[in-house]
CSV table of N, CA, C and O in Angstrom, one decimal:
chain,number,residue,atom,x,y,z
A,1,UNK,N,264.5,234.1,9.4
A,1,UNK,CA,265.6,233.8,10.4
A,1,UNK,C,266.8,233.1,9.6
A,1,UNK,O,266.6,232.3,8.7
A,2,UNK,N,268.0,233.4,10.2
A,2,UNK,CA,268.9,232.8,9.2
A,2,UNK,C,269.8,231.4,10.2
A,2,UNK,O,269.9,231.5,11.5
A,3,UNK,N,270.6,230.2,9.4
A,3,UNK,CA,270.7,229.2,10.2
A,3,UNK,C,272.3,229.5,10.5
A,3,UNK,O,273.2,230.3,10.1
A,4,UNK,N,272.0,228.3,11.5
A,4,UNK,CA,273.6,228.9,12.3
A,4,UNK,C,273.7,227.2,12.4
A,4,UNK,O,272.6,226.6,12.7
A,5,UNK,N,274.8,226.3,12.2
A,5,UNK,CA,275.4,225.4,11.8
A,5,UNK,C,275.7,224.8,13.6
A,5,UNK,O,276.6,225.3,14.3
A,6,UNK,N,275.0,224.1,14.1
A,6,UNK,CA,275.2,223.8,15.4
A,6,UNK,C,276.1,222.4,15.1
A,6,UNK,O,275.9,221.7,14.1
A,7,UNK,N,277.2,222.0,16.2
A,7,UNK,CA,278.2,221.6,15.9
A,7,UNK,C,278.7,220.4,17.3
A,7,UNK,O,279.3,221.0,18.3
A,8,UNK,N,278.5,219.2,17.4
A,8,UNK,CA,278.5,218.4,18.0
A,8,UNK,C,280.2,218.1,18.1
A,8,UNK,O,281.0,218.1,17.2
A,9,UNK,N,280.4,218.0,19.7
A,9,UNK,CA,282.3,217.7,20.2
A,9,UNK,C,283.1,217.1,19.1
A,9,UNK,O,284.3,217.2,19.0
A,10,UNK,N,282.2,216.2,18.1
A,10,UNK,CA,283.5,215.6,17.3
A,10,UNK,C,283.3,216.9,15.7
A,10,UNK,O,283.7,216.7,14.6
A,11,UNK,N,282.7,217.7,16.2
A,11,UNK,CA,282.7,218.6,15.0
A,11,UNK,C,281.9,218.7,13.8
A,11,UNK,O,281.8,219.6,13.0
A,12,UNK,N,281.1,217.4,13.8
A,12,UNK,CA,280.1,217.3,12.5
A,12,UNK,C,279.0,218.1,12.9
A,12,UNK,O,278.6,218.2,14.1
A,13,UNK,N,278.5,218.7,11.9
A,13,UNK,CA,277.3,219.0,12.0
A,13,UNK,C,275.6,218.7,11.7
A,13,UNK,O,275.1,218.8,10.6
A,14,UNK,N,275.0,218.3,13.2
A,14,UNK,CA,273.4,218.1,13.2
A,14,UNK,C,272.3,218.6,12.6
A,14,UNK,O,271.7,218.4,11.6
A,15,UNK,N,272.2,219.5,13.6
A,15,UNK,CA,271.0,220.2,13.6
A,15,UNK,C,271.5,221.6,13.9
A,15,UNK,O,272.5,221.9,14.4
A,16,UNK,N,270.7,222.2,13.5
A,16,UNK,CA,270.8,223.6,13.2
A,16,UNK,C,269.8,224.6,13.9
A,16,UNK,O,268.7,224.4,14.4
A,17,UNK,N,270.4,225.6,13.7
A,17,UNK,CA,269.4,226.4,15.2
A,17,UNK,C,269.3,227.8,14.6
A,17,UNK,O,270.1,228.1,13.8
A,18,UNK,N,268.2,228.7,14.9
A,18,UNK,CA,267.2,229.6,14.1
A,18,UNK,C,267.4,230.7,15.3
A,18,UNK,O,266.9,230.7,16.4
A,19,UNK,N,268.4,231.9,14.4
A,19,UNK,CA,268.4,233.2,15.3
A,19,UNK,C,268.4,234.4,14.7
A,19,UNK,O,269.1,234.5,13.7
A,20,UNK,N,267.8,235.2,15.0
A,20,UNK,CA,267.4,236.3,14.1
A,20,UNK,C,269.1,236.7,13.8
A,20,UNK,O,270.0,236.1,14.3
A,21,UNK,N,269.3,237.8,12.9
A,21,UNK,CA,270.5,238.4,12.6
A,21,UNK,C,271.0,239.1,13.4
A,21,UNK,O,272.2,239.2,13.6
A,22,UNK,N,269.8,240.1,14.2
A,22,UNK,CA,270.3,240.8,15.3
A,22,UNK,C,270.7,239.9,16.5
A,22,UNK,O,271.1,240.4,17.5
A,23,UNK,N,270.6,239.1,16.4
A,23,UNK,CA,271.1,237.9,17.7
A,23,UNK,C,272.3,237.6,17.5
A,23,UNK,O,273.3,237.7,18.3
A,24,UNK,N,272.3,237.0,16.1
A,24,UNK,CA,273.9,236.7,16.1
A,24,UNK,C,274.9,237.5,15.9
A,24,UNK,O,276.0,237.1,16.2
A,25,UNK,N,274.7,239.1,15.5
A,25,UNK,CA,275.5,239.8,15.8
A,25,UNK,C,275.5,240.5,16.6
A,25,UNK,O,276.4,241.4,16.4
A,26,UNK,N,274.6,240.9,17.9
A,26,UNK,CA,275.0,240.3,19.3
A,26,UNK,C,276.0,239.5,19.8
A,26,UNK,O,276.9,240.1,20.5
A,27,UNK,N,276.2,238.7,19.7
A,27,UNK,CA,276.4,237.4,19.9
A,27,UNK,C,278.2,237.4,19.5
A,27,UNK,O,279.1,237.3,20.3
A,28,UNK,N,278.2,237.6,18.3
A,28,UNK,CA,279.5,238.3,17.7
A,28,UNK,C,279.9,238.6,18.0
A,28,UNK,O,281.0,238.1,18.2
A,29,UNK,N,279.7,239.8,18.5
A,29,UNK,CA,280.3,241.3,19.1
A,29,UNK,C,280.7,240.8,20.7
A,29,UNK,O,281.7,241.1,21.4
A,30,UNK,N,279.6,240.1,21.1
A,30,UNK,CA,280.5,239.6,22.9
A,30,UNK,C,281.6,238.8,22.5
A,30,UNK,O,282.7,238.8,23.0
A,31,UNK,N,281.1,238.1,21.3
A,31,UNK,CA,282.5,237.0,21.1
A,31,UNK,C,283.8,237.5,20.8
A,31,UNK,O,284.8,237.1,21.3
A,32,UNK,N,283.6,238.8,19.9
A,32,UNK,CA,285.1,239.8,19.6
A,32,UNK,C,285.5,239.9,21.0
A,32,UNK,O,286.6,239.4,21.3
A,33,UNK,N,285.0,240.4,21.7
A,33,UNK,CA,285.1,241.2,22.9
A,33,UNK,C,285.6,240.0,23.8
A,33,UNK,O,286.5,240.2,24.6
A,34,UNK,N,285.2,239.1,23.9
A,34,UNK,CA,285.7,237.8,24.7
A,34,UNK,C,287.0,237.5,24.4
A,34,UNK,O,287.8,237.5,25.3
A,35,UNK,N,287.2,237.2,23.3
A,35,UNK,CA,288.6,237.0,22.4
A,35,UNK,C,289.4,238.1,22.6
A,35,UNK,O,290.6,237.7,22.6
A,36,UNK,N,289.2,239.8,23.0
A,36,UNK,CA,290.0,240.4,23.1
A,36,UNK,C,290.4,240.5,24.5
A,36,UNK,O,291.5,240.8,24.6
A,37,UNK,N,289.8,240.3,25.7
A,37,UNK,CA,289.8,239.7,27.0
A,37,UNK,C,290.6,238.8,27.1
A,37,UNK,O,291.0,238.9,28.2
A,38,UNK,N,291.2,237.6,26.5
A,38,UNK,CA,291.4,236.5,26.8
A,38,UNK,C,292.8,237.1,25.6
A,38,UNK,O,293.7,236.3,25.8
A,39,UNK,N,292.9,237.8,25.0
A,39,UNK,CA,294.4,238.0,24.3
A,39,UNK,C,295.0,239.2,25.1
A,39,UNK,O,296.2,239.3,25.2
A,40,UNK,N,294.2,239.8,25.7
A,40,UNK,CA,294.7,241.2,27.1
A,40,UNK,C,294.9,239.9,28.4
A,40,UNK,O,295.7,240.2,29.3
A,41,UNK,N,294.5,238.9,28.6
A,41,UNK,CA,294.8,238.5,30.0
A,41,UNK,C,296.4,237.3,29.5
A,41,UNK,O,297.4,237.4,30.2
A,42,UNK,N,296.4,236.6,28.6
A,42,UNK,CA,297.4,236.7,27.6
A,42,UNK,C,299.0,237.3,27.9
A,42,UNK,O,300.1,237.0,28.4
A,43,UNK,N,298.3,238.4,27.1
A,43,UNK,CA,299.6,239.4,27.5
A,43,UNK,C,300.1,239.6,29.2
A,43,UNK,O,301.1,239.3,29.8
A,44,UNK,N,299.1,240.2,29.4
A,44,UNK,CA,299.3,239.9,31.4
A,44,UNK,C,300.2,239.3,31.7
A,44,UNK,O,301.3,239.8,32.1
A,45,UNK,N,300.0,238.1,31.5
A,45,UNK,CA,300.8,236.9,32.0
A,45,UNK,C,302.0,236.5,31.1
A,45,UNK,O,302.8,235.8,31.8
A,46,UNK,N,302.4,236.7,30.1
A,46,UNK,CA,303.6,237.1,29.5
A,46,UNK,C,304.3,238.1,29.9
A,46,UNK,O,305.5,238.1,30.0
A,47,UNK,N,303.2,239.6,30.6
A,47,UNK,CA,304.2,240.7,31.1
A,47,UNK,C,304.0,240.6,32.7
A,47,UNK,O,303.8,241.7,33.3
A,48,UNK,N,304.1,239.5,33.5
A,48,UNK,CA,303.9,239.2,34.7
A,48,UNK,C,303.4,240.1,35.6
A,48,UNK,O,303.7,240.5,36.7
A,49,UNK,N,302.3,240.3,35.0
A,49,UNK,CA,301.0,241.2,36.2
A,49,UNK,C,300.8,240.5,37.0
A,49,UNK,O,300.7,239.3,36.9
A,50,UNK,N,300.8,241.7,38.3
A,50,UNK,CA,299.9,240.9,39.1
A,50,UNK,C,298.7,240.0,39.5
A,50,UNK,O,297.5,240.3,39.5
A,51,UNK,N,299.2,238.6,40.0
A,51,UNK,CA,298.5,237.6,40.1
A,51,UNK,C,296.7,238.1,40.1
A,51,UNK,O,295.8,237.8,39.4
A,52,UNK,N,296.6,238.8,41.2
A,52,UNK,CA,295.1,239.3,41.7
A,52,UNK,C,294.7,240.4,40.2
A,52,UNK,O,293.5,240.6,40.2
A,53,UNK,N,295.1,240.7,39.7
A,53,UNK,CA,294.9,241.5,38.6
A,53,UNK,C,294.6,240.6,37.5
A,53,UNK,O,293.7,241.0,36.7
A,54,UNK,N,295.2,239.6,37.3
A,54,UNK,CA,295.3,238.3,35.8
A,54,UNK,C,293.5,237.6,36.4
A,54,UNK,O,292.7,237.1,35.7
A,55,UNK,N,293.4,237.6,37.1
A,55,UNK,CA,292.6,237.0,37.8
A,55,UNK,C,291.0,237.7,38.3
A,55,UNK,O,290.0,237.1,38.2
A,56,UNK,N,291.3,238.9,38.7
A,56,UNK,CA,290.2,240.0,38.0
A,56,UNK,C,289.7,239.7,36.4
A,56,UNK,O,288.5,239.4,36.1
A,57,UNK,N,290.5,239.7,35.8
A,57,UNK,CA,290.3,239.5,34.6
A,57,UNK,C,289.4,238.8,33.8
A,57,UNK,O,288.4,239.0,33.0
A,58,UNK,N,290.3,237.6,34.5
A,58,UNK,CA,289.4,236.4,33.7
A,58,UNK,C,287.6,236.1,34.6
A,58,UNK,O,286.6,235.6,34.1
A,59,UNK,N,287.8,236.4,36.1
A,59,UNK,CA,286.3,236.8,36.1
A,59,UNK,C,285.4,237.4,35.4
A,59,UNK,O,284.4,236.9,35.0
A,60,UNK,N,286.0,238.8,35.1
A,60,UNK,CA,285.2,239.4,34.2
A,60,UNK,C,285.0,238.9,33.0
A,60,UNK,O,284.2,239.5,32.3
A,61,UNK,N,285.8,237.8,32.6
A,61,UNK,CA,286.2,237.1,30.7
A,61,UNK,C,284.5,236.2,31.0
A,61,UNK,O,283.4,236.1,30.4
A,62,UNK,N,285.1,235.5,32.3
A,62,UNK,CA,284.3,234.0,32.9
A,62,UNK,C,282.2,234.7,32.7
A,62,UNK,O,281.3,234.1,32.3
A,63,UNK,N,282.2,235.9,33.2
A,63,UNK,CA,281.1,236.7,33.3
A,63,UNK,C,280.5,236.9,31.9
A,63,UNK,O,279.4,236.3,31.6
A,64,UNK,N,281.2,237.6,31.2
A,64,UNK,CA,280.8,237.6,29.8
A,64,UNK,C,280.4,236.9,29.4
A,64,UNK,O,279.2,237.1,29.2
A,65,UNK,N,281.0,235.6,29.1
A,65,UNK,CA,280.4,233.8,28.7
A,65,UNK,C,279.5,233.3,29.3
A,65,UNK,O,278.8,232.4,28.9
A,66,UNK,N,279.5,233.9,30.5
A,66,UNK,CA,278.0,233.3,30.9
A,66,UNK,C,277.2,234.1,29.9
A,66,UNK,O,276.3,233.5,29.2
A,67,UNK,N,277.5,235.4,29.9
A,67,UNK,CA,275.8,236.1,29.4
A,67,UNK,C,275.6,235.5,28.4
A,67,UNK,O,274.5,234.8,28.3
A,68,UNK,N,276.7,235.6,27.4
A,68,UNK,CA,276.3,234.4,26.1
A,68,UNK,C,275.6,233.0,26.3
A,68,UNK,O,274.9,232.4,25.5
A,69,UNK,N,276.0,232.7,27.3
A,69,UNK,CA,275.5,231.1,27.6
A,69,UNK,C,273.9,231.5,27.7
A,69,UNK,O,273.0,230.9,27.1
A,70,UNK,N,273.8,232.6,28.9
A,70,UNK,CA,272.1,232.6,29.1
A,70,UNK,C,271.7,233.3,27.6
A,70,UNK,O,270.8,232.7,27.0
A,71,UNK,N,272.3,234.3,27.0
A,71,UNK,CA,271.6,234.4,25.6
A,71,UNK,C,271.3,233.1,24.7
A,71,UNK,O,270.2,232.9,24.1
A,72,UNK,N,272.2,232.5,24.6
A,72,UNK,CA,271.5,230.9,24.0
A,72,UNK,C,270.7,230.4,24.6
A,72,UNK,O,269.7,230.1,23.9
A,73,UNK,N,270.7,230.1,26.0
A,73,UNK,CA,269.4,229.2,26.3
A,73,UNK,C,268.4,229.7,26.2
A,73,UNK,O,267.5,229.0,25.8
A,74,UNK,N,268.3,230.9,26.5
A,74,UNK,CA,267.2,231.7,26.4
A,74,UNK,C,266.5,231.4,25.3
A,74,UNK,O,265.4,230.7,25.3
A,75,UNK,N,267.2,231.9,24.2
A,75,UNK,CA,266.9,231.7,22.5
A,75,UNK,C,266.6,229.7,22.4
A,75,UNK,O,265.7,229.2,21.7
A,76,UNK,N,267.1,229.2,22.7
A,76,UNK,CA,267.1,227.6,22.6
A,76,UNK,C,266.2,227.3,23.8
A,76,UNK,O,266.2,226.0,23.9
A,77,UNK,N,265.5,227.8,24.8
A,77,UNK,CA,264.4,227.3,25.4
A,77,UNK,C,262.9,227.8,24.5
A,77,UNK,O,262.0,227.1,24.4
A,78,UNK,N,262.9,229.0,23.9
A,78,UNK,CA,261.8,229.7,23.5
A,78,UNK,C,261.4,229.0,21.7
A,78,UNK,O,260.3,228.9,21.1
A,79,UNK,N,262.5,228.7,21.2
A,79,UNK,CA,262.5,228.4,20.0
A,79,UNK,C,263.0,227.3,19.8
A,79,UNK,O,261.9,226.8,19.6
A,80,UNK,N,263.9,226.2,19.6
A,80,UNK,CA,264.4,224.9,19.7
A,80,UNK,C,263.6,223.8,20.5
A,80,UNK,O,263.0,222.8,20.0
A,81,UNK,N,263.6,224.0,21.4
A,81,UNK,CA,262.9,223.5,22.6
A,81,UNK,C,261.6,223.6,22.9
A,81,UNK,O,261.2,223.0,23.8
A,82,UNK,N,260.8,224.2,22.3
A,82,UNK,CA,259.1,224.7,22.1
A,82,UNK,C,258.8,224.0,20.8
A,82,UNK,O,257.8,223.3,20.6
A,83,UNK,N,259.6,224.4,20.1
A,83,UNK,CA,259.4,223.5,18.6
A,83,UNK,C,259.4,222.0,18.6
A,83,UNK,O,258.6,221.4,17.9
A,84,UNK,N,260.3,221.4,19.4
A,84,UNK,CA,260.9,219.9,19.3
A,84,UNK,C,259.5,219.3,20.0
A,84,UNK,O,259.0,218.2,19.5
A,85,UNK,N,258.9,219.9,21.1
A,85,UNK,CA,258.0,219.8,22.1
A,85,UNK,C,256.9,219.7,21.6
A,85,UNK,O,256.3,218.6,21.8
A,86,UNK,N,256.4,220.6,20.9
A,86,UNK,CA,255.1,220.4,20.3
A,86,UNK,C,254.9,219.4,19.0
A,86,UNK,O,253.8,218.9,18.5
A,87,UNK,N,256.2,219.1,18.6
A,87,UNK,CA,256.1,218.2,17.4
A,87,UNK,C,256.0,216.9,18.3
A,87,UNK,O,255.8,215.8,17.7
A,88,UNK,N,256.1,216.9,19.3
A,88,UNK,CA,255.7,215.5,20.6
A,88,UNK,C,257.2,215.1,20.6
A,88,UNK,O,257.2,214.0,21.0
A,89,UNK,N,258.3,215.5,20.5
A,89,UNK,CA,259.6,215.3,20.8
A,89,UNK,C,260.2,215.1,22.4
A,89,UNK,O,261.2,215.8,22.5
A,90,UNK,N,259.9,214.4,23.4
A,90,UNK,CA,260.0,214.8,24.7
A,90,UNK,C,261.2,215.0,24.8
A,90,UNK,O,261.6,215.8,25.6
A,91,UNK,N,262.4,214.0,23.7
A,91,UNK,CA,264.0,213.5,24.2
A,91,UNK,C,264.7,215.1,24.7
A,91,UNK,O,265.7,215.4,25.4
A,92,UNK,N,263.8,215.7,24.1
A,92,UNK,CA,264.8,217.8,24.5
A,92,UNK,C,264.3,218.0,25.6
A,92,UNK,O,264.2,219.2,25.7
A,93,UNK,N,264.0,217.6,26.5
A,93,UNK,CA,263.6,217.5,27.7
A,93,UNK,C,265.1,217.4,28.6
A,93,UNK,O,265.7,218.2,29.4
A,94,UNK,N,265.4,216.2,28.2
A,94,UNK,CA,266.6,215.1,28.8
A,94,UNK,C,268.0,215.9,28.1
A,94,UNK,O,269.1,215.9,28.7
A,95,UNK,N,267.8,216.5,26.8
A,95,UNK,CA,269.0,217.3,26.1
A,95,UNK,C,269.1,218.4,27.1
A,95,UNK,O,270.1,218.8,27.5
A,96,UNK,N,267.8,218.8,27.4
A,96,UNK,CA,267.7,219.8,27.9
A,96,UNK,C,268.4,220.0,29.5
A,96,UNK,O,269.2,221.0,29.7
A,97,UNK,N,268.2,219.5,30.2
A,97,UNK,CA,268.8,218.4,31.7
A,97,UNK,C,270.1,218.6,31.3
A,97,UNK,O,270.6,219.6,31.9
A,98,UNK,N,271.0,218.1,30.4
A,98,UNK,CA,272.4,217.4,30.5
A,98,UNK,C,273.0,219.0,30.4
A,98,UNK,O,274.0,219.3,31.0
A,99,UNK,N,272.0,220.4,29.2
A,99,UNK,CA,272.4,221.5,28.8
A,99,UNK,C,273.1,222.0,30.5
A,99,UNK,O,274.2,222.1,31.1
A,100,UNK,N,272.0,222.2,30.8
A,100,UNK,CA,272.0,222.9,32.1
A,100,UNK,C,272.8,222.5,33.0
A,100,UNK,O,273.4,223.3,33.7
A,101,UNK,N,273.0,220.8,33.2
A,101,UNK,CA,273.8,220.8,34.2
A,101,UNK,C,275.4,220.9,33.7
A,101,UNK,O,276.3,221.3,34.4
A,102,UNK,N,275.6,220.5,32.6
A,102,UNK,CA,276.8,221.9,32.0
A,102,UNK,C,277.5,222.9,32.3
A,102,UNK,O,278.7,223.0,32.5
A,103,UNK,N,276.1,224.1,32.2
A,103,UNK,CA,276.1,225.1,32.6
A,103,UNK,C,276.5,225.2,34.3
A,103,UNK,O,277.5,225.7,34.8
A,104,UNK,N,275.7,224.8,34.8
A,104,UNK,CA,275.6,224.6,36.3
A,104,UNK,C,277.2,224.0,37.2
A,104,UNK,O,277.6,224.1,38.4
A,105,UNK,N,277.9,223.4,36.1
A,105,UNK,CA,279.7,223.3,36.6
A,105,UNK,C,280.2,224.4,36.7
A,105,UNK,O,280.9,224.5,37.7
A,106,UNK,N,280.1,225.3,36.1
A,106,UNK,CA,280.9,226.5,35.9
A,106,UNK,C,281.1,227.1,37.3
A,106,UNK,O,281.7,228.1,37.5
């Protein structure tokens, strides 16, 4: 498995997280595709589309990122979180809590 550089709000980096290759370019490929969503809704709004149409949009942008979001946890409950656990780590428990309710603003 190859590492992927996980990156705490002030930017340094921790700890590191374990995803097969075909995950992360998964993972990629929604992200191109996110980025190109979000440069088409962009333009929209530069070429003054309709409000209910700019806004279709970004549901569908807002949708995408979830999936990515459940593709990580998924991957980071089965592997991160199983690992930390068995090494008698409970504190990913509590990491785990703050993840979700995160998620759960959206």
């Amino acid at each position: 498995m190859d590492e992927v550089a996980f990156h705490v709000e002030d930017g340094s980096s921790c700890r590191k997280s374990h995803h097969p290759e075909r995950v992360k370019k998964d993972l990629t490929t929604r992200l191109n595709r996110i980025e190109g969503q979000i440069r088409g809704i962009k333009g929209m709004i530069e070429k003054d589309v309709y409000c209910d149409d700019v806004i279709t949009q970004l549901s569908a942008t807002q949708s995408a990122l979830n999936s990515v979001a459940k593709i990580l946890l998924e991957g980071h409950l089965k592997g991160c979180v199983v690992d930390r656990l068995s090494e008698g780590d409970d504190a990913v428990l509590d990491e785990l809590i703050v993840t979700i309710q995160k998620l759960m603003k959206k």
